[in-house]
Short mmCIF file of C-alpha atoms in Angstrom, two decimals:
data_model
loop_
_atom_site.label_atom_id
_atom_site.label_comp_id
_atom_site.label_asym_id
_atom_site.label_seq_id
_atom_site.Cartn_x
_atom_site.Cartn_y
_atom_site.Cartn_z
CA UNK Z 1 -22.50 -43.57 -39.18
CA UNK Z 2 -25.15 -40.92 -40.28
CA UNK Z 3 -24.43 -37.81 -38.19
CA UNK Z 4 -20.74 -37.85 -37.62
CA UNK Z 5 -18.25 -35.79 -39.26
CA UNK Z 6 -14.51 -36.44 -39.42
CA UNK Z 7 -12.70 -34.12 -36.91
CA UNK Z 8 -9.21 -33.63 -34.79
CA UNK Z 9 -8.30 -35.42 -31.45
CA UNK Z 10 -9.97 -34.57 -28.72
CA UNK Z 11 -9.04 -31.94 -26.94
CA UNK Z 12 -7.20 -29.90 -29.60
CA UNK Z 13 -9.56 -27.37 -31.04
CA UNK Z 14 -10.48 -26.38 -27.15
CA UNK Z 15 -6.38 -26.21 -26.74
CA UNK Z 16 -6.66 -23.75 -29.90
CA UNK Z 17 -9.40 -21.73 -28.58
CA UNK Z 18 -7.69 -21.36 -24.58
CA UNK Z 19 -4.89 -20.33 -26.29
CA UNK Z 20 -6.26 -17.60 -28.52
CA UNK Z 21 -8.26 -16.45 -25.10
CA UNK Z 22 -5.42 -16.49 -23.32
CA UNK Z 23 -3.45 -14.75 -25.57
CA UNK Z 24 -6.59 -12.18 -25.64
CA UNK Z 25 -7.13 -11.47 -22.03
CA UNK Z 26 -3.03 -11.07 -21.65
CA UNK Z 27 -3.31 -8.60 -24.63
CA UNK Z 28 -6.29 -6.85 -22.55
CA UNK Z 29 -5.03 -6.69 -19.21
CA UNK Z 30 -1.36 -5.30 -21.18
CA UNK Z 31 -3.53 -2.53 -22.66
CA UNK Z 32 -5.12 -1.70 -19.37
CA UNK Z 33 -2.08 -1.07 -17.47
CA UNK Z 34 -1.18 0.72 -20.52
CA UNK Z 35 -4.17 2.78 -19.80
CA UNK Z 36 -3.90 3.49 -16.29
CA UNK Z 37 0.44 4.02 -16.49
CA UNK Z 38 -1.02 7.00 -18.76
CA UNK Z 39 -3.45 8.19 -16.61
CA UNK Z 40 -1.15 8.23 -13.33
CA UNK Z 41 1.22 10.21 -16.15
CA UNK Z 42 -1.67 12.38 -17.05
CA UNK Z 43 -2.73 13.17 -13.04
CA UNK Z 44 0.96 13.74 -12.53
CA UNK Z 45 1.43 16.41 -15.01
CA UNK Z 46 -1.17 18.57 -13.03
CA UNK Z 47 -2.50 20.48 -10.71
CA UNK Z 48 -3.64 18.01 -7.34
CA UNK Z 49 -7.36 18.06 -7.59
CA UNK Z 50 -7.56 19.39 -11.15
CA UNK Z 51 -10.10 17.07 -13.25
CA UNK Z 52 -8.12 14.78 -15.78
CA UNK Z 53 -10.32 14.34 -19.06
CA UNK Z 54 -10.84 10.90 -20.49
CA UNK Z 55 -9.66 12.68 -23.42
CA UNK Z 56 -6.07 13.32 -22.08
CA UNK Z 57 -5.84 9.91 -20.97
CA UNK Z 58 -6.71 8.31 -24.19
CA UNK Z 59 -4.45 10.47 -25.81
CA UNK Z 60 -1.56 10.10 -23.84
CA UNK Z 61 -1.83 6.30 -24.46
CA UNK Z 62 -2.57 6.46 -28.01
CA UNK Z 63 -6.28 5.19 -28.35
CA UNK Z 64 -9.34 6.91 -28.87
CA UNK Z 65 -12.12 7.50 -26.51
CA UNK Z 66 -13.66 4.30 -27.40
CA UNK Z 67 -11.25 1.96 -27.35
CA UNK Z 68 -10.38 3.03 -23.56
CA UNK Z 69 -13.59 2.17 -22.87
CA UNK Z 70 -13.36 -1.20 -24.13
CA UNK Z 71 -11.46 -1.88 -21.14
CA UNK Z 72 -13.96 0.35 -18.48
CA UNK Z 73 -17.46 -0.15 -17.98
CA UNK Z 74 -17.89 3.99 -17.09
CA UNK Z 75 -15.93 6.63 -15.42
CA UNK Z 76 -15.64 5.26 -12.06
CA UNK Z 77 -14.93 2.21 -13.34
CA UNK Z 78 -11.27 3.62 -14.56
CA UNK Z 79 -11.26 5.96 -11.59
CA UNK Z 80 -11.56 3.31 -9.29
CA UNK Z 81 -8.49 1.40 -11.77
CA UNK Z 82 -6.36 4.64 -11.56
CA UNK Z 83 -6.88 4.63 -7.43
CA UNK Z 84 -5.65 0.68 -6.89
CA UNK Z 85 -3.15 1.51 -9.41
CA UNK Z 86 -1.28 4.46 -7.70
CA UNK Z 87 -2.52 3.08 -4.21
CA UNK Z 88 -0.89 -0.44 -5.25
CA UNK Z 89 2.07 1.89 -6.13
CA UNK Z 90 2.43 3.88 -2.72
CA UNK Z 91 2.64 0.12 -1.08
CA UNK Z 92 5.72 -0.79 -3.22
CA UNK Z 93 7.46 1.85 -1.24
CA UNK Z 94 5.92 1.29 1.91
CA UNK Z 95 5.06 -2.12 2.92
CA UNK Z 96 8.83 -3.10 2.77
CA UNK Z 97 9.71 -0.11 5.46
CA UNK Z 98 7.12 -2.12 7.96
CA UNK Z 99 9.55 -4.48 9.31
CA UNK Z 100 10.82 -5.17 13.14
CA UNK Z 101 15.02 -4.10 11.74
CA UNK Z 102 16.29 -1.30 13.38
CA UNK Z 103 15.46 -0.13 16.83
CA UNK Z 104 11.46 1.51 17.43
CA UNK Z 105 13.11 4.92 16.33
CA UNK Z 106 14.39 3.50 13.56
CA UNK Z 107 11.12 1.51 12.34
CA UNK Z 108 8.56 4.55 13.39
CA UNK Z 109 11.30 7.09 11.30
CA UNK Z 110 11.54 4.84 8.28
CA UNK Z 111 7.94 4.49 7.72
CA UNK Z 112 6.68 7.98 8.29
CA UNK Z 113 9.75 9.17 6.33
CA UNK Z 114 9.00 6.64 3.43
CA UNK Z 115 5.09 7.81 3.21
CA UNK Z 116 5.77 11.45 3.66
CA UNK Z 117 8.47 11.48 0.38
CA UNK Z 118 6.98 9.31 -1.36
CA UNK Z 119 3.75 12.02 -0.66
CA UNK Z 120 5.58 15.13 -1.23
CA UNK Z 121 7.13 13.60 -4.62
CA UNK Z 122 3.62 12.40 -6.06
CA UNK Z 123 1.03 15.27 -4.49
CA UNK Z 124 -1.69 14.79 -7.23
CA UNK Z 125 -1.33 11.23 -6.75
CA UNK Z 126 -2.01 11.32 -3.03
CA UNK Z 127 -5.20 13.90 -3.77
CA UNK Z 128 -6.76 11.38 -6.79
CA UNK Z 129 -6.35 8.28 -4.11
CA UNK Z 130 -8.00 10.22 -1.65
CA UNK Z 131 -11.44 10.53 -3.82
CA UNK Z 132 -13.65 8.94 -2.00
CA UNK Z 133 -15.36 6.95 -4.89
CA UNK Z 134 -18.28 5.37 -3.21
CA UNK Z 135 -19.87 3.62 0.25
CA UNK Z 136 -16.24 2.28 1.02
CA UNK Z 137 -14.69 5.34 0.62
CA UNK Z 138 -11.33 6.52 -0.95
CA UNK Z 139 -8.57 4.50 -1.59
CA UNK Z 140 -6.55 6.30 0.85
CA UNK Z 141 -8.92 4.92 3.42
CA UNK Z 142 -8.82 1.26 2.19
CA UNK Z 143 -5.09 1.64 1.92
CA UNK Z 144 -5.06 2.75 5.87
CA UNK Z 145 -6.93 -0.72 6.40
CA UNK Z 146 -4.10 -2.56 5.14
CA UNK Z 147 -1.00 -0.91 6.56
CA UNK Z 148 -2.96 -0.57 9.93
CA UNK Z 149 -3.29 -4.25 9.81
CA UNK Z 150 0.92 -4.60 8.72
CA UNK Z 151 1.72 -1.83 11.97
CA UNK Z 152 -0.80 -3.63 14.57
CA UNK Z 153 1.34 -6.94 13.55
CA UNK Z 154 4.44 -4.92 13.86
CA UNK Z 155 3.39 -3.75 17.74
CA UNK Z 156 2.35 -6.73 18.27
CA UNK Z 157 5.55 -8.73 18.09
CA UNK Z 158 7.33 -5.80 19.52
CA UNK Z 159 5.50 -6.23 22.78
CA UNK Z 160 5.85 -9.90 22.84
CA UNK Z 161 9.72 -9.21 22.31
CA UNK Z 162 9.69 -6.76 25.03
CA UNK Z 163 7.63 -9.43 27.77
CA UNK Z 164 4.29 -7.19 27.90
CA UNK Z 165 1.25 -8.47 29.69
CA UNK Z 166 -1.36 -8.13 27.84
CA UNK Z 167 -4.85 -8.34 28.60
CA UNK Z 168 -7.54 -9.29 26.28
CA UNK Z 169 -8.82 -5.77 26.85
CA UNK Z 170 -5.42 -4.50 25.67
CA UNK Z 171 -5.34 -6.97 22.86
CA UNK Z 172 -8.76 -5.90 21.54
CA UNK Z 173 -8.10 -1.41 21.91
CA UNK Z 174 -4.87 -2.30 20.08
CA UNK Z 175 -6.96 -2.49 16.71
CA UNK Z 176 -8.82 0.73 17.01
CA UNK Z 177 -5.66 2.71 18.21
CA UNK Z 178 -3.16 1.26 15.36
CA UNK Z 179 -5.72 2.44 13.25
CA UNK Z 180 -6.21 5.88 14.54
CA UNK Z 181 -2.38 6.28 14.49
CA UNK Z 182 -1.97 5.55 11.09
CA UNK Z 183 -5.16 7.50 10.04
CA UNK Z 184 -3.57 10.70 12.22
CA UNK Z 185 -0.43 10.16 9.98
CA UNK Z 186 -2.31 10.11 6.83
CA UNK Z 187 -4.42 13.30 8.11
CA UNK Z 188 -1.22 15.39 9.09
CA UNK Z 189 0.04 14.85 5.45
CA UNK Z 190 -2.73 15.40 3.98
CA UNK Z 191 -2.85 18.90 6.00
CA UNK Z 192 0.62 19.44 5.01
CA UNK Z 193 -0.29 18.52 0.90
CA UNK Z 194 -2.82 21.64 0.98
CA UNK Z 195 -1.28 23.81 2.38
CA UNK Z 196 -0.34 26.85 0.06
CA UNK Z 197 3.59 27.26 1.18
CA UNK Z 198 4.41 23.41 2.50
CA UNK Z 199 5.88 24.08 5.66
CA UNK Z 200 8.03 22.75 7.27
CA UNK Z 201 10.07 20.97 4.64
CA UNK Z 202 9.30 17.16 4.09
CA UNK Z 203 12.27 16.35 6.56
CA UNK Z 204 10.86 18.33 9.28
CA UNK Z 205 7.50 17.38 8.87
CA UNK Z 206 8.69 13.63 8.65
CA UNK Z 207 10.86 14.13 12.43
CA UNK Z 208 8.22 15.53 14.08
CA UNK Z 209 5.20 12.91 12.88
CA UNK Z 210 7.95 10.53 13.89
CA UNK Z 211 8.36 12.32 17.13
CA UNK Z 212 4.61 12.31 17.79
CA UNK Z 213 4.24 8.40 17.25
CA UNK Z 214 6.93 7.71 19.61
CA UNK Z 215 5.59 9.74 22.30
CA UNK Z 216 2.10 8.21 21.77
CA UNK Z 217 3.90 4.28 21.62
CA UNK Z 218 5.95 5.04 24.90
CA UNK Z 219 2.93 6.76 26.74
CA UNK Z 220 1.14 3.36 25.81
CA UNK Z 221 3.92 1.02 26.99
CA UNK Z 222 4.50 2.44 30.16
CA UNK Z 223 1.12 2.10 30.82
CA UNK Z 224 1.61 -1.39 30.13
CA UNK Z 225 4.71 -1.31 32.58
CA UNK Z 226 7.14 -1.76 29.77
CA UNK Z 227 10.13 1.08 29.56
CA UNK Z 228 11.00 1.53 25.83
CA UNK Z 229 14.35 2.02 24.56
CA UNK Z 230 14.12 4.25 21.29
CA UNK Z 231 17.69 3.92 20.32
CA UNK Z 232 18.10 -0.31 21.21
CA UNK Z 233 17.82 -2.44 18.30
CA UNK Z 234 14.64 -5.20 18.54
CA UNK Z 235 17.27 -7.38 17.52
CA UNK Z 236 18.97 -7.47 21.09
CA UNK Z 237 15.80 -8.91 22.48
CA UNK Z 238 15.68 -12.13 20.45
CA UNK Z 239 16.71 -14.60 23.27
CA UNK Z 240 16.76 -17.49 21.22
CA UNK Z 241 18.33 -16.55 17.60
CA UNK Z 242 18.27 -19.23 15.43
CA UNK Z 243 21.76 -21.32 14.66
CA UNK Z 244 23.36 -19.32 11.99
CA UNK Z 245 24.76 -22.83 10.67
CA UNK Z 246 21.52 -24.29 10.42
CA UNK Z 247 20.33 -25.79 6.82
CA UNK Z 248 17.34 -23.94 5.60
CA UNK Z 249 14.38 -27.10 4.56
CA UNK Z 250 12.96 -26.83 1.20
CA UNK Z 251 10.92 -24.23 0.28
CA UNK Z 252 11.20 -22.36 4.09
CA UNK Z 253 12.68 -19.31 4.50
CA UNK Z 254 12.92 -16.10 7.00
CA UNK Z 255 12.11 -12.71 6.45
CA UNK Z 256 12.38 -9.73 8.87
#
């Protein structure tokens, strides 16, 4: 028939293609970590605060200016990259310290201890993800949001462990105060970051942020008429622990 030309089965050539643009974006989204692994490397090497050139960065991986840019609409399009990258890494470290093991000492110590080394180790990391890049402001701050949101959880089931009564009232200040708490955390170490000797040492600094959350948690729960234990383990107050015999079903599982 006039107008028809001989071709493969459908389907194939669009296979072909999917896989070439597959293969594409993987090879894109490689080079861009590429990218931003150089410019955490780059940010490391220096001074916190100092300006890192685009230059630097492109050198350190390799590439030239342009080719970067390939993967960047501007500037604060691989700033912005570079802050989710190093924020991303902070919550490697962190998120898995916000868990109910331990007793409260225990869980209020390992988190503050986990953000202030993990500060102290990367200090121009902490200043370049505090940039506040635009109307939503620095990573640092967006970052907050999240672990906020992990701790209020945390309290949460730590009341309901412990038999609180809470009020709606209660319920609805506990959002705004988990927040401030973590945000006062952030803001000591931040304090501590500038300052030109840091002192205390990161273990002092990390005990006594620790000390100041507990006294602020306790002050809270006794206003709630609930007497805290620092030292018991949350594990005692399971009342109901689940059969250690019992067959997991598929695809279920329990975390702490």
């Amino acid at each position: 028939m006039s107008g028809t030309t001989a071709s493969t089965p459908p389907g194939r050539p669009a296979a072909r293609r999917d896989g070439r643009r597959d293969r594409w974006d993987a090879h894109k989204a490689e080079r861009r970590e590429h990218v931003l692994a150089a410019a955490v490397a780059v940010i490391e090497e220096g001074e916190a605060g100092a300006e890192v050139p685009v230059s630097a960065i492109a050198a350190r991986a390799g590439l030239s200016r342009t080719v970067l840019y390939r993967h960047f609409a501007d500037r604060a399009d691989l700033d912005a990259a570079v802050q989710a990258h190093i924020v991303q890494q902070l919550f490697d470290e962190l998120l898995p310290a916000v868990t109910l093991e331990g007793s409260i000492g225990d869980i209020i110590e390992r988190i503050v201890a986990t953000y202030v080394a993990w500060s102290a180790a990367h200090p121009s990391l902490h200043r370049m993800i505090e940039s506040d890049l635009g109307p939503g402001g620095g990573a640092v701050t967006q970052g907050t949001e999240v672990v906020a949101g992990q701790v209020l959880a945390l309290i949460v089931a730590a009341l309901q462990l412990l038999g609180a009564e809470i009020t709606e009232d209660d319920a609805a200040v506990l959002d705004p105060l988990t927040h401030g708490l973590v945000g006062a955390v952030v803001a000591a170490v931040r304090r501590w970051l500038a300052l030109p000797e840091r002192r205390p040492d990161a273990v002092v600094l990390a005990e006594t942020v620790t000390d100041s959350v507990w006294y602020l948690l306790d002050g809270h729960a006794r206003a709630l008429g609930v007497e805290l234990d620092r030292d018991q383990p949350l594990a005692d107050l399971f009342e109901d622990p689940a059969p250690p015999t019992a067959p997991a079903a598929d695809g279920a599982g329990s975390t702490t």
